[in-house]
N, CA, C and O of each residue as an XYZ file, in Angstrom:
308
protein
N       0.853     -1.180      0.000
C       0.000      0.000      0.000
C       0.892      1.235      0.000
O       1.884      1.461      0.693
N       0.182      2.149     -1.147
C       1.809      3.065     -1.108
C       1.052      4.540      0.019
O      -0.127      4.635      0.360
N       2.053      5.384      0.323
C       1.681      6.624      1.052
C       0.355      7.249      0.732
O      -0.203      7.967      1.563
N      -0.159      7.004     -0.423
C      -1.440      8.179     -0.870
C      -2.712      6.808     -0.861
O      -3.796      7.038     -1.398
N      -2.462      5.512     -0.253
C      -3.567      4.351     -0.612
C      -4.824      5.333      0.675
O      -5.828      5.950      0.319
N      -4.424      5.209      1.825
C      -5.850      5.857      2.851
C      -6.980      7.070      1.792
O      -8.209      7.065      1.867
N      -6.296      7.848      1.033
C      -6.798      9.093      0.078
C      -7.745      8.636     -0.772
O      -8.880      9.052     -1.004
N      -6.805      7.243     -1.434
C      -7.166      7.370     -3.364
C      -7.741      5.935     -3.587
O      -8.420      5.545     -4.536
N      -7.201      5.058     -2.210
C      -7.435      3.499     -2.853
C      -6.038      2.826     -3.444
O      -4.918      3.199     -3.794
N      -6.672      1.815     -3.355
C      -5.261      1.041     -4.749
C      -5.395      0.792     -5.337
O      -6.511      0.400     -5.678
N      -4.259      0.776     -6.115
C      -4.206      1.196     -7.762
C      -5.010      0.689     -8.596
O      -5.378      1.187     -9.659
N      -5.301     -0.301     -8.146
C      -6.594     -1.041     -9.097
C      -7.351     -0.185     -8.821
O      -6.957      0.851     -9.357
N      -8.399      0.001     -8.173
C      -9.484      0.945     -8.038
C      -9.524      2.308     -9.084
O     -10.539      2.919     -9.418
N      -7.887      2.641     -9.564
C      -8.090      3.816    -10.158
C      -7.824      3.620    -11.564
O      -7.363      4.532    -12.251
N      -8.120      2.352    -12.076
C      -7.590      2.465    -13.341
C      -9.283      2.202    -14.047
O     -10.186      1.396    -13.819
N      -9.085      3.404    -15.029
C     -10.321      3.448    -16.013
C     -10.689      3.464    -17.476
O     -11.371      4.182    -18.208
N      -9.864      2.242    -17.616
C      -9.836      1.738    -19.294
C      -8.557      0.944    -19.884
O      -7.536      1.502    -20.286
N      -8.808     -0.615    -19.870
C      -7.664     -1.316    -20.569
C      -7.788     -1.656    -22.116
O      -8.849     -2.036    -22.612
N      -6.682     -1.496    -22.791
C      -6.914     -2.302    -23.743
C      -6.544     -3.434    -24.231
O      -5.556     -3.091    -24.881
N      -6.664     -4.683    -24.385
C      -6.013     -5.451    -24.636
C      -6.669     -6.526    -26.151
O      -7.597     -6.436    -26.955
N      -5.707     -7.341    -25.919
C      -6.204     -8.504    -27.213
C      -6.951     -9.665    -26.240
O      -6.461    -10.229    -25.262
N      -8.330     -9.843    -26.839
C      -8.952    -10.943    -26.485
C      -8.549    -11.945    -27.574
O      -8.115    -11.880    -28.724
N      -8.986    -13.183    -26.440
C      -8.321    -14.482    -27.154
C      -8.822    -14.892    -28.354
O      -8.483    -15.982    -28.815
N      -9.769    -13.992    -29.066
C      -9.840    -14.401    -30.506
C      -9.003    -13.593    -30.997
O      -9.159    -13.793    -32.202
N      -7.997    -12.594    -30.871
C      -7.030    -12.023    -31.680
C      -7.352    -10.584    -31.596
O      -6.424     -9.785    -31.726
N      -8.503    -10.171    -31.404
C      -9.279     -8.724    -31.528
C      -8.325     -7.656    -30.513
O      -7.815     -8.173    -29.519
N      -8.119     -6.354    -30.738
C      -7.560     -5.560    -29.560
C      -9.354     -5.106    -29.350
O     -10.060     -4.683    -30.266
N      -9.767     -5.312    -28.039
C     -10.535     -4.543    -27.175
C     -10.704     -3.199    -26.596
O      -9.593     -2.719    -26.825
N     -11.346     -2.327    -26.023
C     -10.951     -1.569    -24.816
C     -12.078     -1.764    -24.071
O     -13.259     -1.774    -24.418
N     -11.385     -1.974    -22.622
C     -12.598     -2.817    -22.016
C     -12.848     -1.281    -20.654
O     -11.920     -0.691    -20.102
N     -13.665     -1.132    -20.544
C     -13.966     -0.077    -19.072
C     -15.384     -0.428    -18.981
O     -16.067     -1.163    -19.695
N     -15.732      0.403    -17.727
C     -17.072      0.251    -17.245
C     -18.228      0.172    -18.141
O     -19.127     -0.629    -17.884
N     -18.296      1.086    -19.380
C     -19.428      0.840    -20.625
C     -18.925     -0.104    -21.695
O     -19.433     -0.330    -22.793
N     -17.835     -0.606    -21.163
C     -17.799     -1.665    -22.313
C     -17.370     -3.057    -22.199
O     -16.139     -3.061    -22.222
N     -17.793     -4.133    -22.097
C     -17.226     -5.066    -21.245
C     -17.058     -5.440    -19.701
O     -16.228     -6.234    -19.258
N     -17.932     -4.775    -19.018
C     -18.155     -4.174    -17.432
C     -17.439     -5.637    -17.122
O     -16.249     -5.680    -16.810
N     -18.447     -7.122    -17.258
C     -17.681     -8.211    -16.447
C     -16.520     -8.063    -16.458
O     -16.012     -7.907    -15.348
N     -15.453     -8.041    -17.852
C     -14.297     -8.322    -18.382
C     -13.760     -7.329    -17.073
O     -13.251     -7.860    -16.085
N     -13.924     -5.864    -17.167
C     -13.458     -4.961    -16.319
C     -13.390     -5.634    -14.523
O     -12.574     -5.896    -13.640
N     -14.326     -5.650    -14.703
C     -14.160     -5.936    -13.192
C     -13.258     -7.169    -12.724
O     -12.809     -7.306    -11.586
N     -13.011     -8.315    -14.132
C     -11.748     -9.529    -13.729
C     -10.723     -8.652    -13.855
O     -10.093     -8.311    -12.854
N     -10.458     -8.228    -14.946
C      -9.240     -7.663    -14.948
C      -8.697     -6.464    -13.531
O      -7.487     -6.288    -13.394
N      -9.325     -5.999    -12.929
C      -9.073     -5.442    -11.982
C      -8.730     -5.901    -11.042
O      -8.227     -5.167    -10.191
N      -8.873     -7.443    -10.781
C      -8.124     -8.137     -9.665
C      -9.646     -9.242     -9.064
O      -9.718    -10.034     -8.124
N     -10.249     -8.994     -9.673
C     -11.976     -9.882     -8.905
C     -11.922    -11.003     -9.590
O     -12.547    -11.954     -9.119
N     -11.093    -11.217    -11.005
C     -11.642    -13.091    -11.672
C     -10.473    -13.400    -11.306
O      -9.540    -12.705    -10.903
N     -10.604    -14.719    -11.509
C      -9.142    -15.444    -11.455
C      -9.188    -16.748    -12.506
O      -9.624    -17.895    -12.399
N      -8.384    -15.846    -13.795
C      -7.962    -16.901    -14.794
C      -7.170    -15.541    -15.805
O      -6.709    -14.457    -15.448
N      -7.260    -16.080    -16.946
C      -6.132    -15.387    -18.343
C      -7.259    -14.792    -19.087
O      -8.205    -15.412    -19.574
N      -7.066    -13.619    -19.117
C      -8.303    -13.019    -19.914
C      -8.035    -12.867    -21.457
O      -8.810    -13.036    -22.398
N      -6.880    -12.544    -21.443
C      -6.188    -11.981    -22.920
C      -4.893    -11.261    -22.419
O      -4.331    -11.458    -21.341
N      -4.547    -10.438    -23.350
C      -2.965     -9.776    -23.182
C      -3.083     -8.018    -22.849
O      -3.336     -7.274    -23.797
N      -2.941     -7.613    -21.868
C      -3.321     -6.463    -21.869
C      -2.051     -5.469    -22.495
O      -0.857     -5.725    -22.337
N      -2.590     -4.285    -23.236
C      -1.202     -3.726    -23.902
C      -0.954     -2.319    -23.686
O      -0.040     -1.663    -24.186
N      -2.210     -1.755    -22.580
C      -2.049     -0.375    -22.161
C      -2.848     -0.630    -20.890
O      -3.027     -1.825    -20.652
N      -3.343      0.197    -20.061
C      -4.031      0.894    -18.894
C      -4.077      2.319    -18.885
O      -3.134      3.011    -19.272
N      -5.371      2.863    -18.365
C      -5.996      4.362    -18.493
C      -6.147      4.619    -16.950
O      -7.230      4.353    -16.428
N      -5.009      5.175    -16.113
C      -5.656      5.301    -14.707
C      -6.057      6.622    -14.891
O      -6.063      7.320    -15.905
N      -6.539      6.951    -13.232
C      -7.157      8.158    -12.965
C      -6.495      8.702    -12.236
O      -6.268      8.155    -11.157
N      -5.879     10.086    -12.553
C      -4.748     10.940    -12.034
C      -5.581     11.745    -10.470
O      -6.666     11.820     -9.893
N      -4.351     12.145    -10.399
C      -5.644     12.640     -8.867
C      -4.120     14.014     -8.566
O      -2.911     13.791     -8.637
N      -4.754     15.205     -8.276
C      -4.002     16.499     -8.099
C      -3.765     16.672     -6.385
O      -4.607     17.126     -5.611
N      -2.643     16.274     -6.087
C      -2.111     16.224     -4.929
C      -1.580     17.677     -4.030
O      -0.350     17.670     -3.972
N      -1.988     18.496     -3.560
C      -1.771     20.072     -2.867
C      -0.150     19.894     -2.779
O       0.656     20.619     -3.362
N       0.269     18.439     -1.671
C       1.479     18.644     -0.832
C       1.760     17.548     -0.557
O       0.763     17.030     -0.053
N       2.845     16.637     -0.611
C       3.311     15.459      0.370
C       4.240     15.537      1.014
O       5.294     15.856      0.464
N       4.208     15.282      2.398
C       5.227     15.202      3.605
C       6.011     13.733      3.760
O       5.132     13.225      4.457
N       6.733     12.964      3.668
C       7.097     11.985      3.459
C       8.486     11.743      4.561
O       9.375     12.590      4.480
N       8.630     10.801      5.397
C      10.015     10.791      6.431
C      10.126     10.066      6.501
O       9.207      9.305      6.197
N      11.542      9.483      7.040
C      11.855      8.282      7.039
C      12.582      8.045      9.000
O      13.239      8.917      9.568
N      12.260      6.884      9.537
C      13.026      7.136     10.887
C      13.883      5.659     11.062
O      13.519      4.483     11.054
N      14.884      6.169     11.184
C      16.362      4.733     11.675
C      16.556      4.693     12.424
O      16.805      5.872     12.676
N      16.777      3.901     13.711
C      17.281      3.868     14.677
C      18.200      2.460     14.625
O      17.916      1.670     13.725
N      19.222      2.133     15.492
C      19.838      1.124     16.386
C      19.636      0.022     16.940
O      19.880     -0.271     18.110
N      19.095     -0.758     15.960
C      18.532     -2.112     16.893
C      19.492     -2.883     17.909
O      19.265     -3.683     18.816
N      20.694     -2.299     17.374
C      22.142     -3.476     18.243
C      21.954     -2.930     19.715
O      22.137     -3.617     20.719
N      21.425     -1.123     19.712
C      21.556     -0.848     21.317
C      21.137     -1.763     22.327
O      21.273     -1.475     23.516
């Protein structure tokens, strides 16, 4: 889960349009009006080989500010 998942979700959640080749050879683009089942395996909900995916369309999101730190300490003390 990266720093911005509590905000935005993960990354699956934000992607909104694949395209790929279904297994008859065809390139697709599969999103919510088109192929909804297909969409929703490919997002992480089916479990098998759908086809070959050859792009992804996420959804950008405009961030104000990130604060980011890191803390080390001494485990040998």
């Amino acid at each position: 889960m990266g720093i911005l998942g509590r905000s935005y979700g993960w990354l699956a959640q934000s992607v909104r349009s694949v395209d790929m080749i279904d297994a008859r050879g065809n390139l697709i683009t599969v999103d919510k009006d088109n192929h909804p089942d297909l969409f929703w395996a490919l997002r992480g909900s089916g479990g098998g080989n759908f086809g070959i995916v050859v792009s992804f369309t996420f959804q950008a999101y405009r961030i104000p500010h990130v604060i980011k730190g890191v803390l080390h300490w001494d485990w040998n003390i």
